[in-house]
Amino acid sequence: MFYRWLPLGEVVRGEWRVGFNSGGRSWSELERALSGTVEAPPGDGGDGPAWSRHREGYPGPPPDLVGRYGLDDVCAGLPRVPYAELHAHSNFSFLDGASHPEQLVEEAARAGLDAIALTDHDGMYGVVRFAAAARELGVRTVYGAELSLGLTAPQNGVADPEGRHLLVLARDVAGYRRLCRVISEAHLRGAEKGKPVYDMDEIVAELRGHGVVLTGCRKGAVRRALVTRGAAAAWAEVRRLVGWFGRAHVMVELIDHGYPLDSTHNDLLAEIAGDLGVGVVASNNVHYAQPGDGELAVAVAAVRARRSVEELDGWLPPVPAAFVRTGPEMARRFRRHPGAVRRAAMLGHECAFDLKLVAPELPPFPVPAGHTEITWLRELVARGAAGRYGSAVADPKAYAQLDHELRIIEDLNFPGYFLVVWDIVEFCRRNDILAQGRGSAANSAVCYALGITNADPVKWGLLFERFLAPERDGPPDIDVDIESDRREEAIQYVYRKHGRRHAAQVANVITYRARSAVRDMAKALGYSLGQQDAWAKQIDRWGPVATVAADEEYPIPADVLALAHEIGDAPRHLGIHSGGMVICDRPVSEVVPVEHARMADRTVLQWDKDDCAQIGLV
């Protein structure tokens, strides 16, 4: 019998490998082979909020997008009508949108739109995924948000949430940063999560000249005034917006979802815009990608209101109309206002930019007088090496390796990153908090000398380039495990050290898994609590919604299963990553909005760890 020996403690692709007669398999792979399980389970797959998985970047367009149209000739055969959708909600509006950001982009590509905006409620939660898909498909992107003004309570649990909306589009990167800052300040000013408190003077001061304000949907001040108080009140609201933001930065938005008064209201709004010299744009107030998604959107609205669809009936649209439409469709729908469709396309071109431009750097690390970051790092490494390896004469191999690593760290301009991690570990050591670096950082003699890791890579012959090399993209990944009972002390230290405006925890986007999807969709369709629980328990917690035993005595109804399958993996709400933090050289709230977490003294980004890595946050 032949054996394949591996060094004890070797880590391959993040998993510990067994040391003999395993063919280099991980313990999890070996267990699956012995138990007869062919495929690896997709993570926990249950509803535990602690479960997290690595989400890859945008996988590319679906086959029907390329096969039906191609990306160079979308909507072939249809007359070309320029149009950009400037008002679109994804499922990151949290139960007020039914489609993933990527699906909105894919539908914009199918429709041949000039651009599409993402305008989720009070945040930029889905913009990284939106940008990645748009970059792949060659779709121009506009970034904005629908701000919820005048809230006195969180918006879930009622059929028609309170407050009025202000729809803002960023004109450029500077406008995006300012909008993020406005949203962050509102969330942090609010006393509880989910209830931002905006200051109108602050909004005007930050966004005048850097954003475009659309008059918005029925919850916008203009349409609300038109419906409740008449045309004169709507005229006054438009004039107020012009006074705040300037005539060139306000657009009257026309929406036609087929309601009896839509044409009448649009005619009045266009007349008001002409009277005040304000531009007019058409939008479809999008809440899902395709007409077929309308049923899911209705179910999601019921979940948000904590009612069944039947109980919510009076507040629901009569037909699914809030989907991504083509330029020709919009031109036919707004033939009474043809300039509104073309003006939307022009504004989409004006406001489009690539989100990659906002990626920040780490803040400069404070070092003693007379030192730079690299000289201070060399000094700390020299002190640590003396304790770990003795003198250079005693262990020349170790010192040669340290010099080699420090040259690479300097060439790649990463000394500040190592100093930040060292500082956190040193804080833990001073306060008797157990802290241990792990993963590929164990391949670094510099990390060993700094006390970040405790395995000697020189002794074990580990390859540093597996951890950091000139060919690798981005900073290295140093994970530090800190004892759970005292982790909060380290987190608060980072807040104090770098400031609440420059540091925040990474979000954990809690998504629908199989059981929670079945339970919520059954609730939306009016089934009893007992039925919801019974059907949820039929789902294998390790598998997708489809893995339901066929011989169940009381099978899950087909309509529940269909909706649960559609909503699978959709974001449900935002949680906190157990230990991930982001630190920036500028206020992090200018890169992505920050909001309160449920836990006291915690602030959390609106992006998860994979979004942060993709955009370049460290």
XYZ file of C-alpha atoms in Angstrom:
618
model
C 0.000 0.000 0.000
C 1.291 3.442 -0.900
C 0.667 6.548 1.199
C 0.697 10.224 0.249
C 2.125 12.113 3.226
C 1.433 15.803 3.779
C 3.013 18.070 6.431
C 0.874 18.318 9.542
C -1.129 21.537 9.509
C -0.965 22.040 5.751
C -3.875 24.117 4.509
C -5.035 23.694 0.922
C -7.719 26.053 -0.407
C -8.705 26.956 3.130
C -9.293 23.368 4.352
C -7.138 21.190 6.592
C -5.870 18.160 4.694
C -5.489 14.733 6.286
C -2.013 13.302 6.347
C -2.184 9.781 4.893
C -3.852 7.578 2.278
C -6.407 10.271 1.426
C -5.284 11.429 -1.987
C -5.020 14.918 -0.519
C -8.713 15.085 0.298
C -10.086 17.329 3.010
C -11.897 15.830 5.993
C -15.213 17.088 4.584
C -14.510 15.521 1.179
C -13.489 12.231 2.826
C -16.630 12.191 4.972
C -18.830 12.746 1.909
C -17.055 9.941 0.029
C -17.467 7.468 2.902
C -21.119 8.382 3.413
C -21.942 8.070 -0.270
C -22.769 11.757 -0.717
C -21.587 12.851 -4.142
C -22.016 16.611 -4.085
C -20.878 19.001 -1.411
C -23.722 20.710 0.482
C -24.076 24.417 -0.317
C -22.997 25.558 3.143
C -25.452 25.477 6.008
C -28.425 26.170 3.779
C -30.625 26.641 6.824
C -31.857 29.827 8.370
C -29.079 30.409 10.850
C -27.923 34.042 10.693
C -24.358 33.014 11.470
C -24.129 31.062 8.235
C -22.031 32.835 5.629
C -20.634 31.782 2.312
C -18.316 33.241 -0.233
C -20.188 34.884 -3.093
C -18.306 34.992 -6.351
C -18.522 37.969 -8.695
C -21.104 38.311 -11.448
C -21.129 34.938 -13.270
C -22.018 36.434 -16.652
C -25.204 36.877 -18.655
C -27.817 34.119 -18.776
C -27.803 32.061 -21.993
C -31.063 33.528 -23.297
C -29.634 37.066 -23.148
C -26.771 36.227 -25.490
C -28.686 33.713 -27.567
C -31.749 35.842 -28.181
C -30.199 39.203 -28.825
C -26.424 39.144 -28.472
C -24.884 41.998 -26.526
C -24.031 44.096 -29.581
C -27.482 44.062 -31.149
C -30.110 43.971 -28.407
C -33.746 44.178 -29.415
C -32.867 43.564 -33.069
C -35.721 44.415 -35.402
C -37.319 46.995 -33.093
C -37.127 50.722 -33.862
C -34.407 52.384 -31.849
C -35.804 54.769 -29.213
C -33.291 56.193 -26.703
C -34.415 55.619 -23.134
C -32.883 55.214 -19.671
C -34.762 53.884 -16.653
C -34.028 56.373 -13.868
C -36.204 54.951 -11.072
C -35.651 51.284 -10.220
C -35.824 49.305 -6.986
C -34.103 45.963 -6.487
C -34.730 43.450 -3.719
C -32.227 45.528 -1.705
C -35.113 47.875 -1.034
C -35.843 45.025 1.424
C -39.333 43.699 0.706
C -40.200 46.572 -1.662
C -38.557 45.133 -4.764
C -38.625 41.638 -6.211
C -35.563 41.335 -8.486
C -31.834 41.096 -7.859
C -29.781 44.115 -9.027
C -28.152 41.855 -11.613
C -31.554 40.915 -13.032
C -32.445 44.576 -13.522
C -29.207 45.089 -15.450
C -29.804 41.980 -17.567
C -33.282 43.214 -18.449
C -31.876 46.649 -19.314
C -29.468 44.900 -21.690
C -32.307 42.907 -23.247
C -34.336 46.087 -23.683
C -31.425 48.000 -25.202
C -31.641 50.830 -22.663
C -29.119 53.650 -22.736
C -28.691 53.389 -18.951
C -30.422 52.174 -15.815
C -30.407 53.685 -12.326
C -30.543 51.832 -9.023
C -32.584 53.855 -6.526
C -33.218 51.635 -3.518
C -34.653 53.022 -0.297
C -32.200 54.892 1.949
C -29.105 53.025 0.852
C -26.589 51.699 -1.649
C -26.915 48.076 -0.533
C -26.907 46.492 -3.981
C -24.725 48.835 -6.029
C -21.606 46.623 -6.146
C -23.532 43.703 -7.641
C -25.357 46.129 -9.928
C -22.059 47.632 -11.129
C -20.409 44.241 -11.680
C -23.247 43.009 -13.894
C -23.406 46.288 -15.807
C -19.651 46.231 -16.424
C -19.905 42.718 -17.828
C -22.876 43.538 -20.067
C -21.763 46.999 -21.134
C -24.742 48.791 -19.576
C -24.362 52.364 -18.303
C -25.150 52.762 -14.614
C -26.659 55.608 -12.615
C -26.636 55.604 -8.809
C -29.226 57.160 -6.573
C -31.562 56.531 -3.672
C -35.127 57.179 -2.617
C -34.872 58.988 0.698
C -37.641 58.361 3.256
C -38.492 61.657 4.930
C -40.623 62.259 7.998
C -40.529 58.764 9.490
C -41.548 58.251 13.098
C -41.140 54.451 13.072
C -39.635 51.664 10.928
C -41.615 50.988 7.754
C -42.385 47.271 8.047
C -45.642 45.973 9.493
C -48.080 48.416 7.888
C -49.923 48.200 4.590
C -48.955 51.689 3.453
C -45.806 52.942 5.227
C -45.731 56.535 6.395
C -43.410 59.273 5.225
C -42.730 60.945 1.911
C -40.044 60.141 -0.640
C -37.333 62.239 -2.262
C -35.678 60.587 -5.269
C -32.077 61.724 -5.822
C -29.629 60.693 -8.567
C -25.896 61.350 -8.199
C -24.498 63.343 -11.114
C -20.963 62.005 -10.711
C -18.590 60.377 -8.222
C -18.590 63.498 -6.045
C -22.373 63.408 -5.981
C -22.325 59.716 -5.067
C -20.020 60.397 -2.122
C -22.174 63.256 -0.924
C -25.329 61.170 -1.216
C -23.704 58.357 0.779
C -22.763 60.893 3.443
C -26.329 62.260 3.620
C -27.762 58.751 3.985
C -25.184 57.826 6.649
C -25.887 60.914 8.729
C -29.624 60.235 8.561
C -29.224 56.613 9.683
C -26.866 57.547 12.509
C -29.101 60.428 13.576
C -32.049 58.076 13.895
C -32.616 56.494 17.268
C -33.143 52.990 15.880
C -32.300 50.810 12.927
C -34.634 51.232 9.959
C -35.693 54.781 10.831
C -33.374 57.331 9.200
C -33.892 60.968 10.168
C -33.013 63.384 7.366
C -32.257 67.066 7.740
C -33.545 68.921 4.656
C -31.047 71.750 5.072
C -28.234 69.197 5.125
C -29.602 67.449 2.017
C -29.724 70.736 0.108
C -26.262 71.855 1.275
C -24.671 68.532 0.314
C -26.486 67.732 -2.927
C -27.247 71.060 -4.623
C -25.298 71.000 -7.875
C -24.161 67.397 -7.346
C -27.448 65.550 -7.774
C -30.649 65.524 -9.768
C -33.950 65.399 -7.895
C -36.922 63.664 -9.507
C -40.420 64.412 -8.254
C -40.933 60.673 -7.815
C -43.861 58.356 -7.172
C -47.153 58.845 -5.315
C -45.204 59.242 -2.070
C -43.178 62.116 -3.477
C -44.220 65.524 -2.173
C -45.344 66.704 -5.627
C -47.664 63.813 -6.511
C -48.989 63.635 -2.970
C -49.858 67.338 -3.119
C -51.472 66.889 -6.539
C -53.724 64.058 -5.337
C -54.647 65.490 -1.941
C -54.647 69.268 -2.507
C -54.749 69.878 -6.254
C -52.582 71.319 -9.029
C -51.758 74.579 -7.233
C -50.253 72.675 -4.293
C -48.232 70.479 -6.666
C -46.974 73.624 -8.457
C -45.835 75.020 -5.088
C -43.974 71.797 -4.255
C -42.110 71.819 -7.591
C -41.233 75.472 -7.056
C -39.903 74.612 -3.591
C -37.643 71.902 -5.054
C -36.375 74.388 -7.669
C -35.575 76.872 -4.923
C -33.633 74.240 -2.997
C -31.721 72.483 -5.765
C -31.813 74.805 -8.781
C -33.901 74.634 -11.949
C -31.299 72.591 -13.863
C -31.234 69.918 -11.149
C -34.957 69.192 -10.767
C -36.950 66.948 -13.115
C -40.681 66.326 -13.091
C -41.177 62.554 -13.337
C -44.037 61.097 -15.358
C -45.224 57.556 -14.496
C -47.960 55.586 -16.257
C -48.937 52.209 -14.778
C -52.367 52.183 -16.395
C -54.345 53.685 -13.510
C -57.414 55.719 -14.562
C -55.922 59.080 -13.531
C -52.320 58.491 -14.679
C -52.757 60.391 -17.965
C -54.565 63.253 -16.253
C -51.903 63.576 -13.574
C -49.075 63.384 -16.117
C -50.690 66.150 -18.215
C -50.973 68.385 -15.153
C -47.381 67.667 -14.070
C -46.048 68.392 -17.574
C -47.979 71.677 -17.589
C -46.481 72.621 -14.186
C -42.989 71.767 -15.466
C -43.474 73.956 -18.538
C -44.749 76.831 -16.440
C -41.681 76.669 -14.143
C -39.143 75.900 -16.875
C -38.313 72.472 -15.418
C -37.385 69.388 -17.446
C -39.689 66.370 -17.758
C -38.560 62.722 -17.749
C -40.487 59.482 -18.063
C -39.887 56.506 -15.783
C -41.666 53.265 -15.000
C -41.001 53.294 -11.221
C -39.548 49.792 -11.608
C -39.886 47.250 -8.784
C -39.081 44.051 -10.703
C -37.371 43.057 -13.921
C -40.084 41.319 -15.948
C -43.912 41.263 -15.963
C -43.855 37.665 -14.718
C -42.203 38.835 -11.501
C -45.313 40.790 -10.516
C -46.788 37.913 -8.519
C -43.625 37.653 -6.420
C -43.661 41.427 -5.902
C -47.194 41.194 -4.512
C -46.184 38.381 -2.134
C -43.140 40.370 -0.984
C -45.332 43.394 -0.297
C -47.574 41.199 1.847
C -44.574 39.952 3.832
C -43.449 43.541 4.427
C -46.927 44.500 5.640
C -47.184 41.317 7.762
C -50.484 40.499 6.094
C -51.697 38.019 3.538
C -52.145 39.036 -0.081
C -55.908 38.910 0.416
C -55.722 41.275 3.410
C -53.504 43.631 1.401
C -55.712 43.569 -1.684
C -56.892 47.173 -1.479
C -53.322 48.493 -1.626
C -52.079 46.274 -4.470
C -51.786 47.280 -8.158
C -54.420 45.777 -10.477
C -51.856 44.515 -13.005
C -48.063 43.964 -13.007
C -46.819 47.175 -14.618
C -43.672 48.204 -12.692
C -41.121 46.302 -14.816
C -38.246 47.317 -17.102
C -39.723 48.504 -20.405
C -38.006 49.106 -23.747
C -37.615 52.504 -25.369
C -40.326 51.759 -27.968
C -42.748 50.673 -25.228
C -42.146 53.857 -23.266
C -42.462 55.974 -26.413
C -45.895 54.482 -27.111
C -46.961 54.871 -23.493
C -45.859 58.532 -23.369
C -46.696 59.550 -26.919
C -48.454 62.625 -25.469
C -45.069 63.633 -23.964
C -42.437 62.328 -26.443
C -39.660 64.537 -25.099
C -39.931 62.901 -21.665
C -38.574 59.567 -22.921
C -35.643 61.089 -24.813
C -34.826 63.419 -21.913
C -34.591 60.373 -19.625
C -32.003 58.887 -22.003
C -30.020 62.136 -22.055
C -30.059 62.378 -18.259
C -28.954 58.737 -18.003
C -25.936 59.546 -20.164
C -25.143 62.655 -18.114
C -25.230 60.854 -14.750
C -23.621 57.514 -15.680
C -20.247 56.552 -14.177
C -18.316 53.454 -13.152
C -18.419 52.672 -9.430
C -14.793 51.468 -9.475
C -13.735 55.102 -9.231
C -14.696 55.364 -5.546
C -12.361 52.686 -4.093
C -10.380 54.179 -1.144
C -7.088 53.351 0.533
C -6.145 52.447 4.106
C -5.524 55.460 6.350
C -1.886 56.337 7.062
C -0.758 54.532 10.186
C 0.611 56.827 12.941
C 4.338 56.135 13.403
C 6.981 57.654 15.724
C 8.795 60.813 14.623
C 11.560 60.130 12.135
C 9.904 56.978 10.776
C 7.869 56.143 7.724
C 5.466 53.204 7.655
C 8.056 50.898 6.102
C 10.912 51.932 8.399
C 8.662 51.485 11.459
C 7.558 48.078 10.180
C 11.205 47.082 9.698
C 11.960 48.229 13.243
C 9.093 46.177 14.691
C 10.077 43.130 12.642
C 13.693 43.445 13.817
C 12.577 43.535 17.460
C 10.310 40.540 16.994
C 12.886 38.568 15.029
C 15.396 38.947 17.846
C 12.971 37.144 20.143
C 11.778 34.577 17.610
C 15.013 33.727 15.780
C 17.846 35.170 17.815
C 20.597 36.978 15.909
C 21.159 37.021 12.157
C 24.330 34.972 12.744
C 22.360 32.308 14.613
C 19.662 31.977 11.918
C 20.747 33.561 8.608
C 18.031 31.693 6.658
C 15.270 33.325 8.704
C 16.717 36.826 8.314
C 17.154 36.332 4.568
C 13.475 35.365 4.377
C 12.454 38.427 6.401
C 14.421 40.719 4.067
C 12.802 39.059 1.048
C 9.290 39.523 2.460
C 9.878 43.117 3.538
C 11.086 44.028 0.038
C 7.879 42.647 -1.471
C 5.741 44.393 1.168
C 7.493 47.698 0.419
C 7.272 47.268 -3.372
C 3.534 46.571 -3.131
C 3.032 49.460 -0.670
C 1.415 47.326 2.037
C 3.382 48.225 5.192
C 0.389 50.108 6.622
C -1.779 47.014 6.318
C 0.657 44.944 8.401
C 0.919 47.751 10.966
C -2.870 47.925 11.365
C -3.121 44.177 12.006
C -0.094 44.217 14.322
C -1.682 47.075 16.293
C -4.891 45.089 16.869
C -3.000 41.969 17.926
C -0.777 44.058 20.196
C -3.852 45.592 21.840
C -5.144 42.092 22.532
C -1.800 40.996 23.969
C -1.597 44.024 26.278
C -5.071 43.260 27.590
C -4.663 39.479 27.934
C -7.141 38.790 25.137
C -6.412 35.605 23.239
C -5.692 36.442 19.585
C -4.195 34.237 16.891
C -3.543 34.890 13.205
C -4.434 32.020 10.899
C -4.780 30.980 7.269
C -2.211 31.838 4.625
C -0.693 34.482 6.931
C 1.039 31.524 8.619
C 3.283 31.416 5.511
C 4.776 34.810 6.417
C 7.915 35.177 8.540
C 7.052 38.862 8.977
C 3.702 37.915 10.558
C 5.537 35.413 12.775
C 8.102 38.017 13.855
C 5.355 40.553 14.602
C 3.571 38.022 16.817
C 0.499 37.910 14.548
C 0.980 34.164 13.950
C 2.709 31.519 16.034
C 3.821 28.916 13.474
C 7.382 29.348 12.171
C 7.141 29.302 8.342
C 10.932 29.107 7.967
C 11.145 25.958 10.073
C 8.314 24.289 8.162
C 9.398 25.499 4.729
C 6.139 27.305 3.912
C 5.866 29.389 0.746
C 5.445 33.118 1.369
C 4.183 33.753 -2.182
C 1.068 31.752 -1.360
C 0.256 34.590 1.031
C 1.606 37.615 -0.850
C 3.213 37.989 -4.270
C 3.576 40.785 -6.857
C 1.262 38.846 -9.179
C -1.600 38.832 -6.660
C -4.304 41.479 -6.919
C -5.052 43.521 -3.796
C -3.769 43.374 -0.231
C -3.037 40.103 1.575
C -5.646 38.486 3.779
C -4.706 38.229 7.449
C -7.429 36.650 9.548
C -7.107 37.009 13.309
C -9.195 34.853 15.630
C -10.040 36.636 18.880
C -11.699 34.937 21.832
C -15.423 35.434 21.451
C -16.130 36.621 25.000
C -13.773 39.581 24.576
C -13.984 40.300 20.848
C -16.127 43.339 21.529
C -13.194 45.022 23.309
C -11.064 44.708 20.181
C -13.876 45.982 17.956
C -14.392 49.049 20.134
C -10.622 49.638 20.157
C -10.641 49.834 16.351
C -13.510 52.341 16.514
C -11.554 54.480 18.993
C -8.284 54.197 17.116
C -9.561 55.090 13.653
C -12.802 56.937 14.435
C -16.470 56.150 13.835
C -16.363 57.980 10.505
C -13.407 55.949 9.200
C -14.177 52.451 10.505
C -17.290 50.276 10.455
C -18.223 46.631 10.601
C -19.038 44.681 7.495
C -22.655 43.690 6.979
C -23.952 40.168 6.797
C -26.786 40.147 4.252
C -29.345 37.701 5.636
C -30.924 35.986 2.644
C -33.916 33.723 2.231
C -33.043 30.067 2.606
C -35.354 27.168 1.844
C -37.294 27.038 5.113
C -37.729 30.768 5.601
C -38.803 31.147 1.946
C -41.518 28.495 2.303
C -42.692 29.937 5.612
C -42.956 33.542 4.360
C -44.581 32.646 1.040
C -47.141 30.431 2.786
C -47.898 33.321 5.131
C -48.311 35.710 2.185
C -50.762 33.320 0.529
C -52.896 33.175 3.653
C -52.057 29.746 5.057
C -52.208 29.240 8.819
C -49.220 29.376 11.154
C -49.428 25.624 11.735
C -49.342 24.916 8.010
C -46.406 27.297 7.545
C -44.371 25.491 10.209
C -45.325 22.005 9.034
C -44.341 22.722 5.443
C -41.088 24.459 6.453
C -40.072 21.351 8.414
C -40.441 19.223 5.282
C -37.514 21.077 3.723
C -34.078 19.531 4.068
C -32.131 22.301 5.812
C -29.076 21.383 3.721
C -30.791 21.707 0.382
C -32.742 24.101 -1.860
C -36.500 24.537 -1.908
C -36.852 21.856 -4.582
C -35.635 19.081 -2.247
C -38.994 18.125 -0.788
C -39.972 14.532 -0.171
C -42.504 13.483 -2.825
C -44.326 11.095 -0.507
C -45.240 13.611 2.200
C -48.759 13.102 3.526
C -49.470 16.839 3.301
C -47.347 18.139 0.390
C -46.474 21.799 0.078
C -48.873 23.500 -2.368
C -47.441 24.230 -5.790
C -48.057 27.994 -5.513
C -46.084 28.176 -2.258
C -43.213 26.162 -3.730
C -43.118 28.275 -6.889
C -42.901 31.570 -4.975
C -40.410 30.135 -2.464
C -38.185 29.041 -5.330
C -38.345 32.531 -6.870
C -37.466 34.333 -3.643
C -34.612 31.983 -2.724
C -31.362 33.857 -2.023
C -33.128 37.244 -1.987
C -31.959 39.582 0.808
C -34.298 39.586 3.810
C -32.547 42.057 6.100
C -29.103 43.238 7.164
C -27.094 41.687 9.989
C -23.551 42.139 11.317
C -20.567 40.115 10.209
C -19.125 38.514 13.336
C -15.762 40.246 13.098
C -15.089 41.864 9.723
C -14.265 45.572 9.774
C -13.391 48.125 7.110
C -10.970 51.018 7.694
C -10.602 53.881 5.177
C -8.352 56.888 4.620
C -11.489 59.013 4.237
C -14.817 58.808 6.022
C -16.124 55.381 5.080
C -19.572 56.947 4.860
C -18.415 58.633 1.634
C -17.822 55.243 0.032
C -20.874 53.370 1.263
C -23.551 54.481 3.733
C -23.195 53.411 7.353
C -26.105 52.650 9.651
C -26.840 51.518 13.179
C -26.673 47.821 13.926
C -29.119 46.192 16.318
C -26.284 45.718 18.793
C -25.375 48.723 20.944
C -22.350 50.819 19.924
C -22.024 49.069 16.548
C -22.193 50.747 13.157
C -22.332 48.620 10.041
C -21.674 49.168 6.347
C -24.435 48.498 3.847
C -22.181 46.007 1.992
C -21.162 42.464 2.858
C -17.598 41.160 2.883
C -17.655 40.081 -0.770
C -18.975 43.456 -1.941
C -16.265 45.209 0.090
C -13.547 43.033 -1.426
C -14.881 43.519 -4.946
C -14.908 47.314 -4.721
C -11.456 47.462 -3.100
C -12.228 48.218 0.548
C -9.617 46.784 2.921
